[in-house]
Coordinates of C-alpha atoms in Angstrom, one line a residue:
M1 CA -3.4 -12.3 -0.2
E2 CA -2.6 -11.4 -3.9
K3 CA -0.2 -9.2 -5.0
S4 CA -2.9 -6.3 -6.3
V5 CA -6.4 -5.5 -4.4
I6 CA -9.1 -2.9 -4.7
Y7 CA -9.6 -1.4 -1.1
D8 CA -13.0 0.3 -0.8
L9 CA -12.0 3.7 1.2
D10 CA -14.8 5.2 2.9
T11 CA -14.5 8.7 2.7
E12 CA -16.6 12.0 3.7
D13 CA -17.3 12.3 -0.2
G14 CA -17.9 8.8 -0.7
I15 CA -16.6 5.5 -1.0
R16 CA -13.1 5.5 -3.2
Q17 CA -11.8 2.6 -4.9
I18 CA -8.1 2.4 -4.2
G19 CA -5.7 -0.1 -5.9
I20 CA -3.1 -1.5 -3.9
E21 CA 0.1 -3.2 -5.5
A22 CA 2.9 -4.6 -3.3
V23 CA 6.1 -3.6 -5.1
Q24 CA 8.8 -6.3 -5.5
Q25 CA 12.3 -6.6 -6.6
L26 CA 14.0 -9.5 -8.1
I27 CA 17.5 -9.7 -6.0
P28 CA 19.6 -11.8 -8.4
G29 CA 20.0 -15.3 -7.4
T30 CA 17.1 -15.5 -5.1
N31 CA 13.2 -15.4 -5.5
V32 CA 11.3 -12.0 -5.4
Y33 CA 12.0 -10.0 -2.2
A34 CA 9.3 -8.1 -0.8
T35 CA 10.3 -4.2 -0.2
G36 CA 7.2 -2.8 2.3
V37 CA 6.2 -0.4 -0.6
F38 CA 2.7 -0.5 -1.7
R39 CA 1.7 1.9 -4.7
L40 CA -1.8 3.2 -4.5
S41 CA -3.9 4.2 -7.4
E42 CA -7.1 5.4 -8.2
G43 CA -8.0 4.5 -11.8
E44 CA -5.3 6.0 -14.0
T45 CA -4.1 8.3 -11.0
D46 CA -1.1 7.6 -9.0
L47 CA -1.6 8.4 -5.4
G48 CA 1.8 7.2 -4.6
D49 CA 3.4 4.8 -2.1
I50 CA 2.5 3.9 1.6
V51 CA 6.0 2.7 2.9
F52 CA 6.2 0.7 5.8
D53 CA 9.3 -0.5 8.0
D54 CA 10.6 -4.0 8.0
H55 CA 8.3 -5.2 11.2
M56 CA 4.9 -3.0 9.7
H57 CA 5.2 -1.0 12.4
E58 CA 5.7 2.5 11.2
W59 CA 4.4 3.6 7.8
E60 CA 4.9 6.9 5.5
Y61 CA 2.7 8.2 3.1
T62 CA 4.6 9.8 -0.2
C63 CA 1.9 11.7 -1.9
M64 CA -0.2 13.9 0.8
G65 CA -1.8 16.0 -2.1
N66 CA -4.2 12.9 -2.9
L67 CA -5.4 11.4 0.7
T68 CA -5.5 13.2 3.7
H69 CA -3.5 11.8 6.6
R70 CA -6.6 9.9 7.9
E71 CA -7.8 8.6 4.6
A72 CA -3.8 7.3 4.0
K73 CA -4.1 6.0 7.6
K74 CA -7.2 3.8 6.9
V75 CA -5.4 2.4 3.8
A76 CA -2.2 1.7 6.1
R77 CA -4.1 -0.3 8.7
F78 CA -5.9 -2.0 5.7
I79 CA -2.2 -2.9 4.3
K80 CA -1.2 -4.1 7.5
H81 CA -3.6 -6.7 8.4
N82 CA -3.9 -8.0 4.8
F83 CA -0.3 -8.1 3.3
K84 CA 1.7 -8.8 6.3
T85 CA 3.2 -11.9 4.2
E86 CA 4.0 -9.4 1.1
V87 CA 6.9 -7.8 3.6
A88 CA 8.0 -10.9 5.7
E89 CA 9.2 -12.9 2.6

């Protein structure tokens, strides 16, 4: 999967297009390192990050003011099933 995608989040207020970008860091002397951090946006608006543990079991949303817990859970589930290799590298 690409490093950045648009996810159509179905909410009570209609569809929201959420941009999801895998955050990568370069470790000196190696290739890119996956962090388990995914940056969320909606258009030009920063929605915070969803951060996973090393095994993609537990997650945390860093900016609860923009997405409800239920909406963040839907996004986290999408990430878990579609970006797994971004964390396993």
